[in-house]
Short mmCIF file of C-alpha atoms in Angstrom, two decimals:
data_model
loop_
_atom_site.label_atom_id
_atom_site.label_comp_id
_atom_site.label_asym_id
_atom_site.label_seq_id
_atom_site.Cartn_x
_atom_site.Cartn_y
_atom_site.Cartn_z
CA UNK A 30 11.60 -18.27 -11.06
CA UNK A 31 8.58 -20.45 -12.82
CA UNK A 32 10.90 -21.86 -15.11
CA UNK A 33 13.76 -22.64 -13.05
CA UNK A 34 11.45 -23.96 -11.01
CA UNK A 35 9.51 -26.26 -14.22
CA UNK A 36 13.21 -27.37 -15.61
CA UNK A 37 14.38 -28.51 -11.50
CA UNK A 38 11.09 -30.56 -11.46
CA UNK A 39 11.38 -31.96 -15.00
CA UNK A 40 15.52 -32.95 -14.42
CA UNK A 41 14.15 -34.89 -11.11
CA UNK A 42 11.02 -36.48 -12.44
CA UNK A 43 13.29 -37.27 -15.49
CA UNK A 44 16.03 -39.51 -12.70
CA UNK A 45 13.24 -41.10 -11.08
CA UNK A 46 12.27 -42.09 -13.99
CA UNK A 47 15.25 -43.73 -15.10
CA UNK A 48 15.65 -45.23 -11.58
CA UNK A 49 12.31 -47.36 -11.79
CA UNK A 50 12.78 -48.09 -15.76
CA UNK A 51 16.70 -49.51 -14.72
CA UNK A 52 15.01 -51.28 -11.03
CA UNK A 53 12.42 -52.91 -13.60
CA UNK A 54 14.86 -54.59 -16.03
CA UNK A 55 17.72 -55.45 -13.24
CA UNK A 56 15.03 -58.12 -11.91
CA UNK A 57 14.17 -59.90 -15.56
CA UNK A 58 18.04 -59.43 -16.46
CA UNK A 59 19.55 -61.14 -13.92
CA UNK A 60 17.17 -63.77 -14.15
CA UNK A 61 18.09 -64.65 -17.60
CA UNK A 62 21.38 -63.98 -16.52
CA UNK A 63 21.63 -67.03 -14.50
CA UNK A 64 21.19 -69.41 -17.26
CA UNK A 65 24.68 -68.85 -18.65
CA UNK A 66 25.91 -69.06 -15.72
CA UNK A 67 25.09 -71.88 -14.90
CA UNK A 68 26.27 -73.52 -18.63
CA UNK A 69 29.95 -71.63 -18.04
CA UNK A 70 29.44 -73.80 -14.28
CA UNK A 71 29.03 -76.84 -16.06
CA UNK A 72 31.72 -76.32 -19.02
CA UNK A 73 34.39 -75.33 -16.35
CA UNK A 74 33.70 -78.59 -14.59
CA UNK A 75 34.11 -80.38 -17.76
CA UNK A 76 37.75 -79.21 -18.21
CA UNK A 77 38.41 -79.09 -15.14
CA UNK A 78 37.91 -83.16 -14.82
CA UNK A 79 39.12 -83.32 -18.28
CA UNK A 80 42.38 -81.77 -18.06
CA UNK A 81 43.18 -82.32 -14.63
CA UNK A 82 44.35 -78.51 -14.04
CA UNK A 83 42.72 -74.70 -14.24
CA UNK A 84 42.68 -74.03 -18.20
CA UNK A 85 43.07 -70.18 -18.65
CA UNK A 86 40.20 -70.46 -21.40
CA UNK A 87 38.60 -67.62 -23.56
CA UNK A 88 35.11 -67.83 -21.24
CA UNK A 89 37.09 -67.38 -17.74
CA UNK A 90 38.91 -64.14 -19.64
CA UNK A 91 35.49 -63.12 -20.60
CA UNK A 92 33.53 -63.98 -17.05
CA UNK A 93 36.77 -62.03 -15.33
CA UNK A 94 36.21 -59.35 -17.44
CA UNK A 95 32.98 -59.20 -16.88
CA UNK A 96 33.61 -59.64 -13.33
CA UNK A 97 36.37 -57.07 -12.74
CA UNK A 98 35.12 -53.44 -13.39
CA UNK A 99 35.75 -51.20 -10.90
CA UNK A 100 32.38 -51.09 -8.71
CA UNK A 101 32.85 -47.25 -7.56
CA UNK A 102 33.37 -45.84 -10.78
CA UNK A 103 31.25 -48.10 -13.26
CA UNK A 104 28.73 -46.97 -10.66
CA UNK A 105 28.96 -43.62 -11.11
CA UNK A 106 29.10 -44.10 -14.89
CA UNK A 107 26.38 -45.85 -14.76
CA UNK A 108 23.98 -43.20 -12.57
CA UNK A 109 25.64 -39.91 -14.90
CA UNK A 110 24.71 -41.79 -18.24
CA UNK A 111 21.19 -43.28 -17.29
CA UNK A 112 19.81 -40.15 -17.08
CA UNK A 113 21.33 -39.24 -20.98
CA UNK A 114 19.51 -42.85 -22.09
CA UNK A 115 16.01 -42.26 -20.78
CA UNK A 116 13.18 -42.11 -23.05
CA UNK A 117 12.34 -38.12 -22.77
CA UNK A 118 16.48 -36.92 -24.34
CA UNK A 119 15.30 -39.64 -27.30
CA UNK A 120 18.65 -40.76 -28.54
CA UNK A 121 19.54 -43.64 -30.94
CA UNK A 122 21.51 -45.93 -28.54
CA UNK A 123 19.30 -45.31 -25.55
CA UNK A 124 19.04 -48.80 -25.29
CA UNK A 125 22.31 -50.18 -25.79
CA UNK A 126 23.33 -47.94 -22.94
CA UNK A 127 20.80 -48.92 -20.85
CA UNK A 128 21.71 -52.43 -20.84
CA UNK A 129 24.94 -51.27 -20.16
CA UNK A 130 24.41 -49.72 -17.15
CA UNK A 131 21.92 -52.29 -15.85
CA UNK A 132 24.89 -54.79 -16.50
CA UNK A 133 27.11 -52.54 -14.26
CA UNK A 134 23.90 -52.28 -11.27
CA UNK A 135 23.52 -55.87 -11.33
CA UNK A 136 26.68 -56.58 -11.01
CA UNK A 137 27.48 -54.01 -8.24
CA UNK A 138 24.23 -54.93 -6.72
CA UNK A 139 25.27 -58.68 -6.56
CA UNK A 140 22.39 -59.99 -8.99
CA UNK A 141 24.88 -61.63 -10.95
CA UNK A 142 27.58 -63.21 -9.07
CA UNK A 143 29.69 -65.97 -11.26
CA UNK A 144 31.10 -68.98 -9.56
CA UNK A 145 34.99 -68.33 -10.59
CA UNK A 146 36.81 -71.16 -10.04
CA UNK A 147 40.02 -71.03 -7.77
CA UNK A 148 42.68 -69.22 -10.02
CA UNK A 149 46.14 -70.41 -10.15
CA UNK A 150 48.87 -68.57 -8.45
CA UNK A 151 49.49 -67.66 -13.02
CA UNK A 152 46.00 -66.80 -13.67
CA UNK A 153 45.57 -64.83 -10.26
CA UNK A 154 48.60 -62.73 -10.98
CA UNK A 155 47.60 -61.78 -15.28
CA UNK A 156 46.12 -58.16 -15.36
CA UNK A 157 43.08 -57.49 -17.79
CA UNK A 158 42.83 -54.71 -19.67
CA UNK A 159 38.75 -53.03 -18.98
CA UNK A 160 37.09 -53.13 -22.47
CA UNK A 161 36.67 -49.52 -24.09
CA UNK A 162 33.33 -47.46 -23.83
CA UNK A 163 31.45 -47.02 -26.87
CA UNK A 164 31.22 -43.77 -28.87
CA UNK A 165 27.79 -43.35 -27.96
CA UNK A 166 28.46 -43.90 -24.22
CA UNK A 167 31.26 -41.48 -24.34
CA UNK A 168 28.79 -38.75 -26.39
CA UNK A 169 26.18 -39.29 -23.43
CA UNK A 170 28.57 -38.83 -20.96
CA UNK A 171 29.62 -35.85 -22.08
CA UNK A 172 25.56 -34.72 -22.36
CA UNK A 173 24.58 -35.78 -18.63
CA UNK A 174 28.12 -33.56 -18.15
CA UNK A 175 26.92 -30.24 -20.10
CA UNK A 176 22.99 -31.36 -17.78
CA UNK A 177 24.81 -31.91 -14.64
CA UNK A 178 26.68 -28.60 -15.10
CA UNK A 179 23.40 -26.82 -16.56
CA UNK A 180 21.67 -28.17 -13.30
CA UNK A 181 24.16 -26.94 -11.22
CA UNK A 182 23.64 -23.39 -12.98
CA UNK A 183 20.25 -23.79 -12.74
CA UNK A 184 20.29 -24.63 -8.55
CA UNK A 185 22.76 -21.77 -8.65
CA UNK A 186 20.61 -19.32 -10.33
CA UNK A 187 17.63 -20.17 -8.17
CA UNK A 188 19.75 -19.67 -5.13
CA UNK A 189 20.33 -16.56 -6.59
CA UNK A 190 16.59 -15.90 -6.52
CA UNK A 191 15.87 -17.14 -3.37
CA UNK A 192 18.32 -15.00 -1.74
CA UNK A 193 16.60 -11.52 -3.98
CA UNK A 194 13.35 -13.14 -2.99
CA UNK A 195 13.66 -12.75 0.75
CA UNK A 196 15.43 -9.26 0.39
CA UNK A 197 12.39 -8.53 -1.82
CA UNK A 198 10.27 -10.04 1.02
CA UNK A 199 12.87 -7.84 3.73
CA UNK A 200 12.23 -5.11 2.23
CA UNK A 201 8.23 -5.30 1.37
CA UNK A 202 8.01 -5.88 5.56
CA UNK A 203 9.58 -3.00 5.59
CA UNK A 204 7.33 -0.99 3.37
CA UNK A 205 4.73 -2.41 4.99
CA UNK A 206 5.54 -1.28 8.09
CA UNK A 207 6.29 1.89 6.56
CA UNK A 208 2.70 1.95 5.14
CA UNK A 209 1.09 0.67 8.65
CA UNK A 210 2.88 3.88 9.98
CA UNK A 211 2.39 6.44 7.93
CA UNK A 212 -1.58 5.05 7.48
CA UNK A 213 -1.85 5.18 11.02
CA UNK A 214 -0.32 9.43 11.07
CA UNK A 215 -2.89 9.86 8.46
CA UNK A 216 -5.81 8.42 10.19
CA UNK A 217 -4.58 10.46 13.68
CA UNK A 218 -4.34 13.47 11.04
CA UNK A 219 -7.52 13.26 10.20
CA UNK A 220 -9.30 12.51 13.46
CA UNK A 221 -7.21 15.73 14.65
CA UNK A 222 -8.53 17.63 11.45
CA UNK A 223 -12.14 16.23 12.05
CA UNK A 224 -12.23 17.81 15.64
CA UNK A 225 -10.75 21.05 14.83
CA UNK A 226 -13.88 21.31 11.40
CA UNK A 227 -16.12 20.13 14.66
CA UNK A 228 -14.74 22.51 16.85
CA UNK A 229 -14.63 25.01 14.20
CA UNK A 230 -18.73 24.22 13.28
CA UNK A 231 -20.30 24.48 17.03
CA UNK A 232 -17.52 28.20 17.03
CA UNK A 233 -19.60 29.35 13.83
CA UNK A 234 -22.60 28.48 15.41
CA UNK A 235 -22.59 30.22 18.20
CA UNK A 236 -21.21 33.15 16.26
CA UNK A 237 -24.07 33.38 14.02
CA UNK A 238 -26.59 33.09 17.39
CA UNK A 239 -24.52 35.40 18.80
CA UNK A 240 -24.91 37.55 15.36
CA UNK A 241 -28.80 37.15 14.96
CA UNK A 242 -29.08 38.20 18.53
CA UNK A 243 -26.93 41.17 18.25
CA UNK A 244 -29.43 41.74 14.76
CA UNK A 245 -32.24 41.22 17.00
CA UNK A 246 -31.44 43.95 19.66
CA UNK A 247 -30.29 46.49 16.73
CA UNK A 248 -33.81 46.29 15.45
CA UNK A 249 -35.24 46.19 18.82
CA UNK A 250 -33.18 49.45 19.32
CA UNK A 251 -34.31 50.93 15.99
CA UNK A 252 -38.01 50.45 16.38
CA UNK A 253 -37.23 52.14 19.58
CA UNK A 254 -35.31 55.17 18.06
CA UNK A 255 -37.97 55.69 15.59
CA UNK A 256 -40.29 55.98 18.12
CA UNK A 257 -38.60 58.43 19.90
CA UNK A 258 -38.36 59.96 16.68
CA UNK A 259 -41.81 59.72 16.20
CA UNK A 260 -42.63 61.34 19.22
CA UNK A 261 -39.79 63.95 18.95
CA UNK A 262 -41.54 64.84 15.24
CA UNK A 263 -45.18 65.94 17.26
CA UNK A 264 -43.00 67.72 20.06
CA UNK A 265 -42.12 69.76 17.38
CA UNK A 266 -44.98 70.46 15.59
CA UNK A 267 -46.37 70.83 18.61
CA UNK A 268 -42.88 74.04 19.39
CA UNK A 269 -43.64 75.10 16.11
CA UNK A 270 -47.79 75.46 16.51
CA UNK A 271 -46.79 77.43 20.44
CA UNK A 272 -44.27 79.65 17.85
CA UNK A 273 -46.65 80.77 15.42
CA UNK A 274 -49.30 81.33 18.94
CA UNK A 275 -46.10 83.63 20.18
CA UNK A 276 -45.23 85.14 16.92
CA UNK A 277 -49.13 86.27 16.75
CA UNK A 278 -49.26 87.25 20.33
CA UNK A 279 -46.33 89.42 19.55
CA UNK A 280 -47.75 90.70 16.54
CA UNK A 281 -50.97 91.56 18.87
CA UNK A 282 -48.63 92.96 21.52
CA UNK A 283 -46.55 95.28 19.16
CA UNK A 284 -50.27 96.15 17.43
CA UNK A 285 -51.40 97.25 20.63
CA UNK A 286 -48.39 98.73 21.54
CA UNK A 287 -49.13 100.82 18.95
CA UNK A 288 -52.31 101.18 19.67
CA UNK A 289 -51.13 101.77 23.25
CA UNK A 290 -49.52 104.81 21.93
CA UNK A 291 -51.63 106.30 20.03
CA UNK A 292 -54.22 105.83 23.30
CA UNK A 293 -51.60 107.70 25.09
CA UNK A 294 -50.89 110.84 22.71
CA UNK A 295 -54.64 110.66 22.19
CA UNK A 296 -55.59 110.48 25.93
CA UNK A 297 -51.72 112.29 26.92
CA UNK A 298 -55.03 115.68 27.41
CA UNK A 299 -57.54 113.93 28.74
CA UNK A 300 -55.68 111.77 32.14
CA UNK A 301 -52.26 113.38 32.10
CA UNK A 302 -48.45 112.29 32.39
CA UNK A 303 -49.57 109.82 35.62
CA UNK A 304 -51.90 107.36 33.80
CA UNK A 305 -49.31 107.60 30.93
CA UNK A 306 -46.73 106.08 32.67
CA UNK A 307 -49.03 103.88 34.24
CA UNK A 308 -50.20 102.38 31.17
CA UNK A 309 -46.30 102.29 29.32
CA UNK A 310 -45.40 100.49 32.92
CA UNK A 311 -47.75 97.83 32.46
CA UNK A 312 -47.47 97.72 28.81
CA UNK A 313 -43.58 96.92 29.31
CA UNK A 314 -44.19 94.40 31.66
CA UNK A 315 -46.55 92.11 29.60
CA UNK A 316 -43.23 92.50 26.69
CA UNK A 317 -40.70 91.06 29.04
CA UNK A 318 -42.70 88.62 29.68
CA UNK A 319 -43.57 87.94 25.75
CA UNK A 320 -39.98 87.96 25.67
CA UNK A 321 -39.07 85.57 27.91
CA UNK A 322 -41.90 83.37 26.62
CA UNK A 323 -39.94 83.67 22.68
CA UNK A 324 -36.56 82.69 24.67
CA UNK A 325 -37.75 79.58 26.22
CA UNK A 326 -39.63 78.48 23.35
CA UNK A 327 -36.13 78.78 21.45
CA UNK A 328 -34.17 76.87 23.60
CA UNK A 329 -36.61 74.05 23.94
CA UNK A 330 -37.21 74.16 19.94
CA UNK A 331 -32.72 73.75 19.61
CA UNK A 332 -32.88 71.23 22.56
CA UNK A 333 -35.92 69.25 20.24
CA UNK A 334 -33.38 69.49 16.86
#
C-alpha cells in the first residue's frame, strides 16, 4: 500500500511541476511572439495597399495554419504530452515537445492573437491541412498513454487495497468485540473462581477449627479416661489385697475347722454331744459368712475388670 501511495504522490507532483513550468513559459513566449505578429501585420498592410487586394501568401498560410488547429484536440494532446516531457522523464526531446505544448496552450488561452485580414470568399473556402506531429511527440504521446494506463491500474489496485483494508478493519472490529466479550467472560469466571476459593478457604479454616476443638475434647477425654483407669487400678489393687486377706482368713478358718474337729473329738468324751453340735453350728455360720464374703469379692473384681 505504501508503494502505491508513493507512486500516486510522485505522479501528482510531476503533473503539478509540469503545469507550473508551462505557465511560467507561456507568459515569456506570449510576449516574444507579439513582435512577429506586429511585423506580419505591417507586411500584410503593405501588400494590401500596393496590390489593391488580398493576397494568399505563404505568411498568411502560416498564420492560418498556426491558428486553425483544433483547440479541443490540441489542448488534450498538450495535457497528455506535458507529463511525458517533464524533467523527471529525462527525454532528449523534452524541450521541443514543451514548445509545442506551450504554443498550443497559448493559442487556446488567447495569449497569441493574430489579427488576420478579412479573407475573400476564395481564401476562406480553402482548407489548410494540419501539420503532422513529430515522431518524438508520437512516442511521448504513447508513453503518456502508457503512464495513464499504469496510473489507472494503480488507482484500481489502490481501490482494491482500500476495500481489503475496510474488510480487514471490519474483521478487526469484530475480533476486538469478540476479544472484549471473551475478556469479560474470563474476568467474570476468574472473579467467580476467586469467590469460590475464598469460600473454600473459609470452610477449610472452620473445619480446621472444629478439628482442633475435637482434638482438644478427645485429649481431655483421654486424660479423664487415664484418670479413671488409674483409679480403677488402685481399686483393683485394693480388691486384690482384700481377696488375699480373705483367702488367708479362709485358710485360717479351715485350719480352725480342723482344730475344731480335733477339739471336738477331744472334748467329745468330756462335754458330750450337745456341746459338739453347738460348736459345729457356730463354725458352719462362720463358714457361710466367709463364703458369702468371698462371692461378693469375686463379683466386685469381675465388675472392676
